[in-house]
mmCIF file of N, CA and C in Angstrom:
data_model
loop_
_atom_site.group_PDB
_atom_site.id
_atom_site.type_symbol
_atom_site.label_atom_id
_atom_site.label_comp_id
_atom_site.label_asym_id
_atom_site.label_seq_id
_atom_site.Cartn_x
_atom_site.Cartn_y
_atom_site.Cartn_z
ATOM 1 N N UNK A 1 19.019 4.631 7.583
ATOM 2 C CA UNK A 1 17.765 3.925 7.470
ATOM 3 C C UNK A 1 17.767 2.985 6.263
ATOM 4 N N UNK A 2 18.209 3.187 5.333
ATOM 5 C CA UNK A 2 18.479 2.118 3.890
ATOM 6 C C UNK A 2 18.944 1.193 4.562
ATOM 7 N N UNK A 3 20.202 1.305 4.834
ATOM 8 C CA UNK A 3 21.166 -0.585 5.641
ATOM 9 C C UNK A 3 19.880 -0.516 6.161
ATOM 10 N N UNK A 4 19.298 0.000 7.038
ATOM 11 C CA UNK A 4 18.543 -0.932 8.201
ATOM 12 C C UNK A 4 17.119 -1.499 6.762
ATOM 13 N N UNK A 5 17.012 -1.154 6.302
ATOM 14 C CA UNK A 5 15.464 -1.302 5.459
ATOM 15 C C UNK A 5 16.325 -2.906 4.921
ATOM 16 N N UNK A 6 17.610 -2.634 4.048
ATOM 17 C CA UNK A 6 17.760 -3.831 3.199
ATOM 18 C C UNK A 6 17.610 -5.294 4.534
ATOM 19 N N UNK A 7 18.436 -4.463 5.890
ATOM 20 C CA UNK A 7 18.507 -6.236 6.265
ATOM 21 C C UNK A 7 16.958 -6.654 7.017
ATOM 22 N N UNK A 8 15.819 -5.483 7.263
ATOM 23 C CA UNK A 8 14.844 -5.775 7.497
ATOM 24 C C UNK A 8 13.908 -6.482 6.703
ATOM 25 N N UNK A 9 14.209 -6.624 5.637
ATOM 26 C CA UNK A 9 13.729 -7.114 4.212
ATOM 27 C C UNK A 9 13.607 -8.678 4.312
ATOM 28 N N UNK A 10 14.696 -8.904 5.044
ATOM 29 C CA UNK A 10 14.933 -10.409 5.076
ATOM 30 C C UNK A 10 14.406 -11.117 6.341
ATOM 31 N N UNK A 11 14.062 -10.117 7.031
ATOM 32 C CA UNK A 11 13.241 -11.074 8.440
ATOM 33 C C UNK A 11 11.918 -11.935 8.366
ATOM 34 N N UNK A 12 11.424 -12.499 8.921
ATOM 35 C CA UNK A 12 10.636 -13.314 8.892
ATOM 36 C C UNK A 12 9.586 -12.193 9.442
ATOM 37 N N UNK A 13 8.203 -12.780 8.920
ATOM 38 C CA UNK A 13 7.034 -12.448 8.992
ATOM 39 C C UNK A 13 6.427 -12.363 10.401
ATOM 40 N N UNK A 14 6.162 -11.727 11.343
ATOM 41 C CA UNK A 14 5.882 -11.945 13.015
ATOM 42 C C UNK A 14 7.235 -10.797 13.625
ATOM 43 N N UNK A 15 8.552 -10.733 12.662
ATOM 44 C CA UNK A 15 9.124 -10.089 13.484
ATOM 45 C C UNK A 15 8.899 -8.757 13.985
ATOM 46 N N UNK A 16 9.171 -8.291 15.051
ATOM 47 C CA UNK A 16 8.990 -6.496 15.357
ATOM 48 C C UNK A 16 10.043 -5.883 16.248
ATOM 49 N N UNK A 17 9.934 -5.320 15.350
ATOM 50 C CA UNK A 17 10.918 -4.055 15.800
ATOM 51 C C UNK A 17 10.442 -2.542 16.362
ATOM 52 N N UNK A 18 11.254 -2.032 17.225
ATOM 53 C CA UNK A 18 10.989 -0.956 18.185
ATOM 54 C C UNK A 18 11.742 0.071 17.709
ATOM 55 N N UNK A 19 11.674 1.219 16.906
ATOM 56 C CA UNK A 19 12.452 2.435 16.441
ATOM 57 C C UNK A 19 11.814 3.816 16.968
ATOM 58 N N UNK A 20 12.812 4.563 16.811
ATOM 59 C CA UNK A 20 12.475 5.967 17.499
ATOM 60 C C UNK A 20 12.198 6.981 16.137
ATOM 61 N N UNK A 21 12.850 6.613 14.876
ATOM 62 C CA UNK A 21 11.925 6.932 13.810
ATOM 63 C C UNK A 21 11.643 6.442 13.167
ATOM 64 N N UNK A 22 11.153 6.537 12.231
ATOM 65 C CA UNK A 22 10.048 5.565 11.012
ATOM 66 C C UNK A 22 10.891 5.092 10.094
ATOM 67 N N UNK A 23 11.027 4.053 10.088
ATOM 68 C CA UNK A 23 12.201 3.493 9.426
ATOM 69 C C UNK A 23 12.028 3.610 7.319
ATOM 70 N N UNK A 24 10.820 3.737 7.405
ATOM 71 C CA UNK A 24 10.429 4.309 5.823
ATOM 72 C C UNK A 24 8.985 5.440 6.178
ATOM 73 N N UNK A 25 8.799 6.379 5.201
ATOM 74 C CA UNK A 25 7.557 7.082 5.552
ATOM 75 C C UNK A 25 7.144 7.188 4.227
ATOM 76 N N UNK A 26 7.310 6.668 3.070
ATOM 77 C CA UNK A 26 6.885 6.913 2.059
ATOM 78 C C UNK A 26 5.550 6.505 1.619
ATOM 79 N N UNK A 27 5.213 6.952 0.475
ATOM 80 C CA UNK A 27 3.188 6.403 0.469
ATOM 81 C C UNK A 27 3.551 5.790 -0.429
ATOM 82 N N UNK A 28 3.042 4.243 -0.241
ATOM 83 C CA UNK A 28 2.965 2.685 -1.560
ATOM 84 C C UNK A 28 2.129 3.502 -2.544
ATOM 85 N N UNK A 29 2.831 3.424 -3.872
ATOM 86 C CA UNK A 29 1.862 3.425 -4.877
ATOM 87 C C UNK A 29 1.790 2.402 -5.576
ATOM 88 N N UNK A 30 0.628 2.144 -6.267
ATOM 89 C CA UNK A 30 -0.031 0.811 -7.033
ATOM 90 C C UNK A 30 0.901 0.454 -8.225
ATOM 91 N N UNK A 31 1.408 1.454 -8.652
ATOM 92 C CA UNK A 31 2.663 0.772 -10.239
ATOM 93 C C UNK A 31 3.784 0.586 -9.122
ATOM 94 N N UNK A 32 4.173 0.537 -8.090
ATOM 95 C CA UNK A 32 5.767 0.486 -7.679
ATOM 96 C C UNK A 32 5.099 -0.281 -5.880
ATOM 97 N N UNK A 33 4.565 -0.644 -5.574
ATOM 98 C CA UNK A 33 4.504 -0.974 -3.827
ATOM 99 C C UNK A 33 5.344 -1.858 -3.671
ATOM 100 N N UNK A 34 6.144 -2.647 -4.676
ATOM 101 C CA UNK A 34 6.640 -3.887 -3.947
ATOM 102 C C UNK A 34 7.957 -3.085 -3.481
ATOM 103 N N UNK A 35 8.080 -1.853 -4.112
ATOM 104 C CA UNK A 35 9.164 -1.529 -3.533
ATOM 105 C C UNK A 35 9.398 -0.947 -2.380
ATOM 106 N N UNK A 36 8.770 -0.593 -1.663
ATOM 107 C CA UNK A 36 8.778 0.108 -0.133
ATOM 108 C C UNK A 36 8.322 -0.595 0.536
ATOM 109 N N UNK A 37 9.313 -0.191 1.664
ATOM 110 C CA UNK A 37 8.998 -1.027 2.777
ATOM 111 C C UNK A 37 8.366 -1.475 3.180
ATOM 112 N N UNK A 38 7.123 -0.546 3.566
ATOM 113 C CA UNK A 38 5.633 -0.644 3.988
ATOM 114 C C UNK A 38 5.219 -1.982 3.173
ATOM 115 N N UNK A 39 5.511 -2.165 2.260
ATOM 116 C CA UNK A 39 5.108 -3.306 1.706
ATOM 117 C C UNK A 39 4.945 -4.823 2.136
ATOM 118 N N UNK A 40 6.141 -4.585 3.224
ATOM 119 C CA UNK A 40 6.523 -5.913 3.741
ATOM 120 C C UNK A 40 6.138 -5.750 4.973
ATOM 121 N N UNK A 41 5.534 -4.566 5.657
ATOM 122 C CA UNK A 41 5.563 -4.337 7.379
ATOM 123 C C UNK A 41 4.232 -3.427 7.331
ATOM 124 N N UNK A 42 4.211 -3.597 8.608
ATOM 125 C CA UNK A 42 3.148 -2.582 9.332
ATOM 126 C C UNK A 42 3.803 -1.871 10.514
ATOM 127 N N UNK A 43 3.523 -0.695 10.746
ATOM 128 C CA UNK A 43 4.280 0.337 11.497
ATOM 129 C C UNK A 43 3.384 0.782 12.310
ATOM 130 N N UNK A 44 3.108 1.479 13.427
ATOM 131 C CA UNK A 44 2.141 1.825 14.440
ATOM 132 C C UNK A 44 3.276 2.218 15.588
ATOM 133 N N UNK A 45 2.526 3.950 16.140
ATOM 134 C CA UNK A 45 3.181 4.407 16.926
ATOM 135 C C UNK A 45 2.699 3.412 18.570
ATOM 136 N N UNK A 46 3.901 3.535 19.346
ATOM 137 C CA UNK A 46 3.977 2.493 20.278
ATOM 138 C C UNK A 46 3.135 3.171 21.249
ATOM 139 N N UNK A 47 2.015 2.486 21.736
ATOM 140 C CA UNK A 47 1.299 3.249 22.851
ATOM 141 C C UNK A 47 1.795 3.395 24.330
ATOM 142 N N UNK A 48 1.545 4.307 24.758
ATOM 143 C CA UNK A 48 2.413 4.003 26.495
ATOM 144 C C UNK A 48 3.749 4.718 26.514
ATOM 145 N N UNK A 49 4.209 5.330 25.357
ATOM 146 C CA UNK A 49 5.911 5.106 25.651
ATOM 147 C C UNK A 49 6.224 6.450 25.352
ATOM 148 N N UNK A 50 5.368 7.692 25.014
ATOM 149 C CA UNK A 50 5.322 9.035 24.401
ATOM 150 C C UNK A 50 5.560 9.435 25.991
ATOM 151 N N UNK A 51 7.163 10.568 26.022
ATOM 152 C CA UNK A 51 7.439 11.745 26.761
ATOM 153 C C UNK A 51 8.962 11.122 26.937
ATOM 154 N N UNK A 52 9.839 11.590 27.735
ATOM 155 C CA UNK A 52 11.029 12.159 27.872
ATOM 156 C C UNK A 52 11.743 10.995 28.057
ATOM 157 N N UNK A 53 12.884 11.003 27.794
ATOM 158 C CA UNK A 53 13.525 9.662 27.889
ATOM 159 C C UNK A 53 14.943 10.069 28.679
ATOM 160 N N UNK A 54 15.727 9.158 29.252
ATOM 161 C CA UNK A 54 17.362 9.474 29.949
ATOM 162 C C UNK A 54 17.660 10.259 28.974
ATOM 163 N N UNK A 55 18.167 10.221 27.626
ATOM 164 C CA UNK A 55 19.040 10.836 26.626
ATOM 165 C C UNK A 55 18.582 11.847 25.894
ATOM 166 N N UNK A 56 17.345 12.592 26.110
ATOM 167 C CA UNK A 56 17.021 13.943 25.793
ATOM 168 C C UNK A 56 15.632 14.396 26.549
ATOM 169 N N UNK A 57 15.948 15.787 26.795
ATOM 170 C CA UNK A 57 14.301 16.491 27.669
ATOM 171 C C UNK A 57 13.360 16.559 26.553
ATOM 172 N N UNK A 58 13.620 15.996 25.098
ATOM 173 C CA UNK A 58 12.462 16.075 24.375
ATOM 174 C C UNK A 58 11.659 14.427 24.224
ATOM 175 N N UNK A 59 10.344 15.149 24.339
ATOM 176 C CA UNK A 59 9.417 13.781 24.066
ATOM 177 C C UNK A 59 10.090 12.886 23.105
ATOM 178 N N UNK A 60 9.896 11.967 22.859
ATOM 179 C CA UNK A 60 10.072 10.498 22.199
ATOM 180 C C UNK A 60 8.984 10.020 21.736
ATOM 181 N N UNK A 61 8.659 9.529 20.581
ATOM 182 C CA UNK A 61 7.752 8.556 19.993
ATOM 183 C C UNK A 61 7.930 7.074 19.600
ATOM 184 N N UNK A 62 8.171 6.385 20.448
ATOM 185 C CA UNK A 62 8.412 4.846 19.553
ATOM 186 C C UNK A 62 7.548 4.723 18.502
ATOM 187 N N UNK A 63 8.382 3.645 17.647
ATOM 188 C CA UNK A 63 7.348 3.134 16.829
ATOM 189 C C UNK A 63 7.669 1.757 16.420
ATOM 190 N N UNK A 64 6.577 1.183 16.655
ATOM 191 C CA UNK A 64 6.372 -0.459 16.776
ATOM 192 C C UNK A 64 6.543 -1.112 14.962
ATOM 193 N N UNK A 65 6.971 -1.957 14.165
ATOM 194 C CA UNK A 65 7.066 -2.167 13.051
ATOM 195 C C UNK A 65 7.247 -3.881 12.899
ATOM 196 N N UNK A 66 6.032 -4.159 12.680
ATOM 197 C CA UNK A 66 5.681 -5.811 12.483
ATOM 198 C C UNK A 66 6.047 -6.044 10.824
ATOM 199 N N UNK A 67 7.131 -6.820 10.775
ATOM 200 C CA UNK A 67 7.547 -7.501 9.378
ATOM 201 C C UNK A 67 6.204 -8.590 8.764
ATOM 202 N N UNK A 68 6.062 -8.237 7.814
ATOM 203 C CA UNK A 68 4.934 -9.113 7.422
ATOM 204 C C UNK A 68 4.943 -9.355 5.651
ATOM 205 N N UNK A 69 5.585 -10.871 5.457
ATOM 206 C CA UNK A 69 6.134 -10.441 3.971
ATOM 207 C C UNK A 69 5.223 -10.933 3.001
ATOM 208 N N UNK A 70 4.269 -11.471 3.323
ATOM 209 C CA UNK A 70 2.597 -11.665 3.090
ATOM 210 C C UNK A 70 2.165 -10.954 2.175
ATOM 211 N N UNK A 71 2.333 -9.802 2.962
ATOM 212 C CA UNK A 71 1.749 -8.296 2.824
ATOM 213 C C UNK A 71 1.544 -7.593 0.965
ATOM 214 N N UNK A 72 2.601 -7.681 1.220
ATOM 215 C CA UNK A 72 2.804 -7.617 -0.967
ATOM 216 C C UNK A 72 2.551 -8.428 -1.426
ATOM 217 N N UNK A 73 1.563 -9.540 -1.200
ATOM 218 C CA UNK A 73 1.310 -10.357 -2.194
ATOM 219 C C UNK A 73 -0.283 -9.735 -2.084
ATOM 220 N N UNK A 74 -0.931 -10.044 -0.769
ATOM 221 C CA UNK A 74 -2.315 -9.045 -0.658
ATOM 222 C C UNK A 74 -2.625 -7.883 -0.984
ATOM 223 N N UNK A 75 -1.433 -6.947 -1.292
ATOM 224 C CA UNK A 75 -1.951 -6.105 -1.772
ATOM 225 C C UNK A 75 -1.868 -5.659 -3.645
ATOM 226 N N UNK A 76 -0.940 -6.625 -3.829
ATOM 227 C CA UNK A 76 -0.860 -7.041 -5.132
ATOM 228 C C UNK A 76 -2.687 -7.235 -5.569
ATOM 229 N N UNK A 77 -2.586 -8.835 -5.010
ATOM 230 C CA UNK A 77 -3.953 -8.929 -5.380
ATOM 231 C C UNK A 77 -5.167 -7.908 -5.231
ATOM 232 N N UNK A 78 -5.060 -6.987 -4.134
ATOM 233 C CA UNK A 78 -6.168 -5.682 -3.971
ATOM 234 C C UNK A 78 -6.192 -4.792 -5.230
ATOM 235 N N UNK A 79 -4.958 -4.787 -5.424
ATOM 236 C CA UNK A 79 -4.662 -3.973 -6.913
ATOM 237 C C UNK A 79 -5.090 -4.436 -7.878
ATOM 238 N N UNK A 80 -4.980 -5.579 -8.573
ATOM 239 C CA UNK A 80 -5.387 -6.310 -9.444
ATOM 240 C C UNK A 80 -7.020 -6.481 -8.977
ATOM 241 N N UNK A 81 -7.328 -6.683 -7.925
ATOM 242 C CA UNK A 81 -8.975 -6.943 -8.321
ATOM 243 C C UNK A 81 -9.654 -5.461 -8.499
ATOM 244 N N UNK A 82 -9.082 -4.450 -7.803
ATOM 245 C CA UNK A 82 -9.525 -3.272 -8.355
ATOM 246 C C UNK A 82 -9.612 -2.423 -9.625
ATOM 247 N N UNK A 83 -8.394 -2.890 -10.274
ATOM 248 C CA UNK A 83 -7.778 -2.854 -11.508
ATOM 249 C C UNK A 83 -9.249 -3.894 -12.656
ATOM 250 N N UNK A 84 -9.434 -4.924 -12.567
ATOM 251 C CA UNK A 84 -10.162 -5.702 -13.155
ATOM 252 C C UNK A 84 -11.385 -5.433 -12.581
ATOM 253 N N UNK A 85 -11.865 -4.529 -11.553
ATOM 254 C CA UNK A 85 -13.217 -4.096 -11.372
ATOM 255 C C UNK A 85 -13.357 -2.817 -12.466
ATOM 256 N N UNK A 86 -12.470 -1.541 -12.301
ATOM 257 C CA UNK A 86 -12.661 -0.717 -13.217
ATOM 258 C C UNK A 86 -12.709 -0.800 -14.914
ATOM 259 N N UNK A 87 -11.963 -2.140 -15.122
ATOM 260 C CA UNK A 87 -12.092 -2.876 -16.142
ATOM 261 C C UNK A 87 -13.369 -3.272 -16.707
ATOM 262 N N UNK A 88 -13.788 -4.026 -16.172
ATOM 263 C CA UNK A 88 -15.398 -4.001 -16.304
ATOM 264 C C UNK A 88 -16.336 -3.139 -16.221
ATOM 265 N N UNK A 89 -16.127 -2.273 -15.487
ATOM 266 C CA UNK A 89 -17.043 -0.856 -15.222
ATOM 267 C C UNK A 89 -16.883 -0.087 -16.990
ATOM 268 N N UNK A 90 -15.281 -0.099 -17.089
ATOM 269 C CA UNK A 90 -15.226 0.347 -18.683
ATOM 270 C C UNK A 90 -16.008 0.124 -19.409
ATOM 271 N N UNK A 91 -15.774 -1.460 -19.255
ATOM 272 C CA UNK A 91 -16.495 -2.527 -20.754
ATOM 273 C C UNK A 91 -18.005 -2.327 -20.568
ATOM 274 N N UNK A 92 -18.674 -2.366 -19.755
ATOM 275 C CA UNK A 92 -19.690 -2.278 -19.060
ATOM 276 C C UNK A 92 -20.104 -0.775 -20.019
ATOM 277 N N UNK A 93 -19.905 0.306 -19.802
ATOM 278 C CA UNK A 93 -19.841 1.288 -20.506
ATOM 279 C C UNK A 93 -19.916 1.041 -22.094
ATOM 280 N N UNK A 94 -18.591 0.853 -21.984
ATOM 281 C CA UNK A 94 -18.575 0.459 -23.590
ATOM 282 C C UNK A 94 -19.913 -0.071 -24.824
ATOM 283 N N UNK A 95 -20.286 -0.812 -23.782
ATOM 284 C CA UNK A 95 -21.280 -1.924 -24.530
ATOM 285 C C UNK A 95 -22.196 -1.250 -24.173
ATOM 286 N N UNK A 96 -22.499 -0.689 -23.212
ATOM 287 C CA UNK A 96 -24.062 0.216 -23.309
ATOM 288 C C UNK A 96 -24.091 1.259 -24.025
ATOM 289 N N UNK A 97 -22.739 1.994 -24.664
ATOM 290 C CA UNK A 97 -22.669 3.057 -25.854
ATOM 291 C C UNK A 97 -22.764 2.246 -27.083
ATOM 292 N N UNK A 98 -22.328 0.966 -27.014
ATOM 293 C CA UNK A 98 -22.876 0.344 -28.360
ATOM 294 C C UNK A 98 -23.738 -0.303 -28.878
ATOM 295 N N UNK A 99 -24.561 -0.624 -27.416
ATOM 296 C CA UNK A 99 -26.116 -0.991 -27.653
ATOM 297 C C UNK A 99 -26.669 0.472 -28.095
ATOM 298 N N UNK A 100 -26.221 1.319 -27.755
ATOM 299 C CA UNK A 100 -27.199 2.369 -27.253
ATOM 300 C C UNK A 100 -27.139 2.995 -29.056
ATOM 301 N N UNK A 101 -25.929 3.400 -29.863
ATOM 302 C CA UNK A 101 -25.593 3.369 -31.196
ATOM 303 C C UNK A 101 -26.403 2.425 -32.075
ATOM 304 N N UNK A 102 -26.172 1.210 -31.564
ATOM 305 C CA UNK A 102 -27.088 0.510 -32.442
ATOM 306 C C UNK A 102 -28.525 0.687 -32.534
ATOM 307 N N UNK A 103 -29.163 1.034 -31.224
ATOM 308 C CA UNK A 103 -30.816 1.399 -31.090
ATOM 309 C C UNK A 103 -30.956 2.144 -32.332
ATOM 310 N N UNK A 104 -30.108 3.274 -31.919
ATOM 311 C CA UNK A 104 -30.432 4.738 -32.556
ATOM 312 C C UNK A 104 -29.964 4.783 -33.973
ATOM 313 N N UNK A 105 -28.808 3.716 -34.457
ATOM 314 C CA UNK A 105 -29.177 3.290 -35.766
ATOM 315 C C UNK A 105 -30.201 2.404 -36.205
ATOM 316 N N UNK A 106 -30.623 2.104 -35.264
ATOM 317 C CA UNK A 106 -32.036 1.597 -35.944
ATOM 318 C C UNK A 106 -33.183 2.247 -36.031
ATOM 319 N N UNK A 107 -33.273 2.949 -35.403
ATOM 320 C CA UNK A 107 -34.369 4.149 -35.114
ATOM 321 C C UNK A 107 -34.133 4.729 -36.835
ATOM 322 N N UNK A 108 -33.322 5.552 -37.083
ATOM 323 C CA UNK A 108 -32.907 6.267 -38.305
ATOM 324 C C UNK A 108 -33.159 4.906 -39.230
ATOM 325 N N UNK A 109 -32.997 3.925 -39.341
ATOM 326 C CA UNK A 109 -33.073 2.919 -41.140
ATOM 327 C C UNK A 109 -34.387 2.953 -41.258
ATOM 328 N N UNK A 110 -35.679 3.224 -39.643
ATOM 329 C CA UNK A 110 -37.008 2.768 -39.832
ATOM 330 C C UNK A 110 -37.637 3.513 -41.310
#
């Protein structure tokens, strides 16, 4: 699955591919997503195509995997605006503990 991930890396955006397992299953995290796969694709089990195939009596699951190299840049940015929302929520904080200090040193100089 690695060979197949590196030369999938390089396909164009629209491409899809048909696999019988998940060619990555790992969960993107926000300090590291550009590095997994998922980053660049979207994966979805193939509808219609679940049960037995010529080459074994066990069920089969396709799975459908649209290259999309877009993808890490949008979610870059999701990160970053979430990142700079909690940012503000901080500061936001911040400044109402230091309004709120200052009241109450003023209260006490009266």
């Amino acid at each position: 699955m690695k060979k197949l991930k590196e030369i999938f890396y390089f396909s164009n955006s629209g491409t899809r591919i048909v696999v019988t397992k998940l060619i990555d299953n790992t969960r993107m995290k926000e300090d590291n997503h550009a590095d997994y796969f998922n980053s660049y694709s979207k994966t979805v089990p193939l509808k219609g195509t679940d049960g037995q195939v010529e080459w074994t009596k066990n069920d089969v699951t396709f799975w459908l995997t649209t290259m999309d190299q877009e993808k890490v840049v949008r979610v870059a940015e999701e990160y970053r605006a979430k990142e700079e929302e909690q940012d503000a929520k901080r500061e936001a904080k911040r400044l109402a503990r230091a309004q709120k200090a200052k009241l109450d040193n003023h209260k006490d100089t009266e």
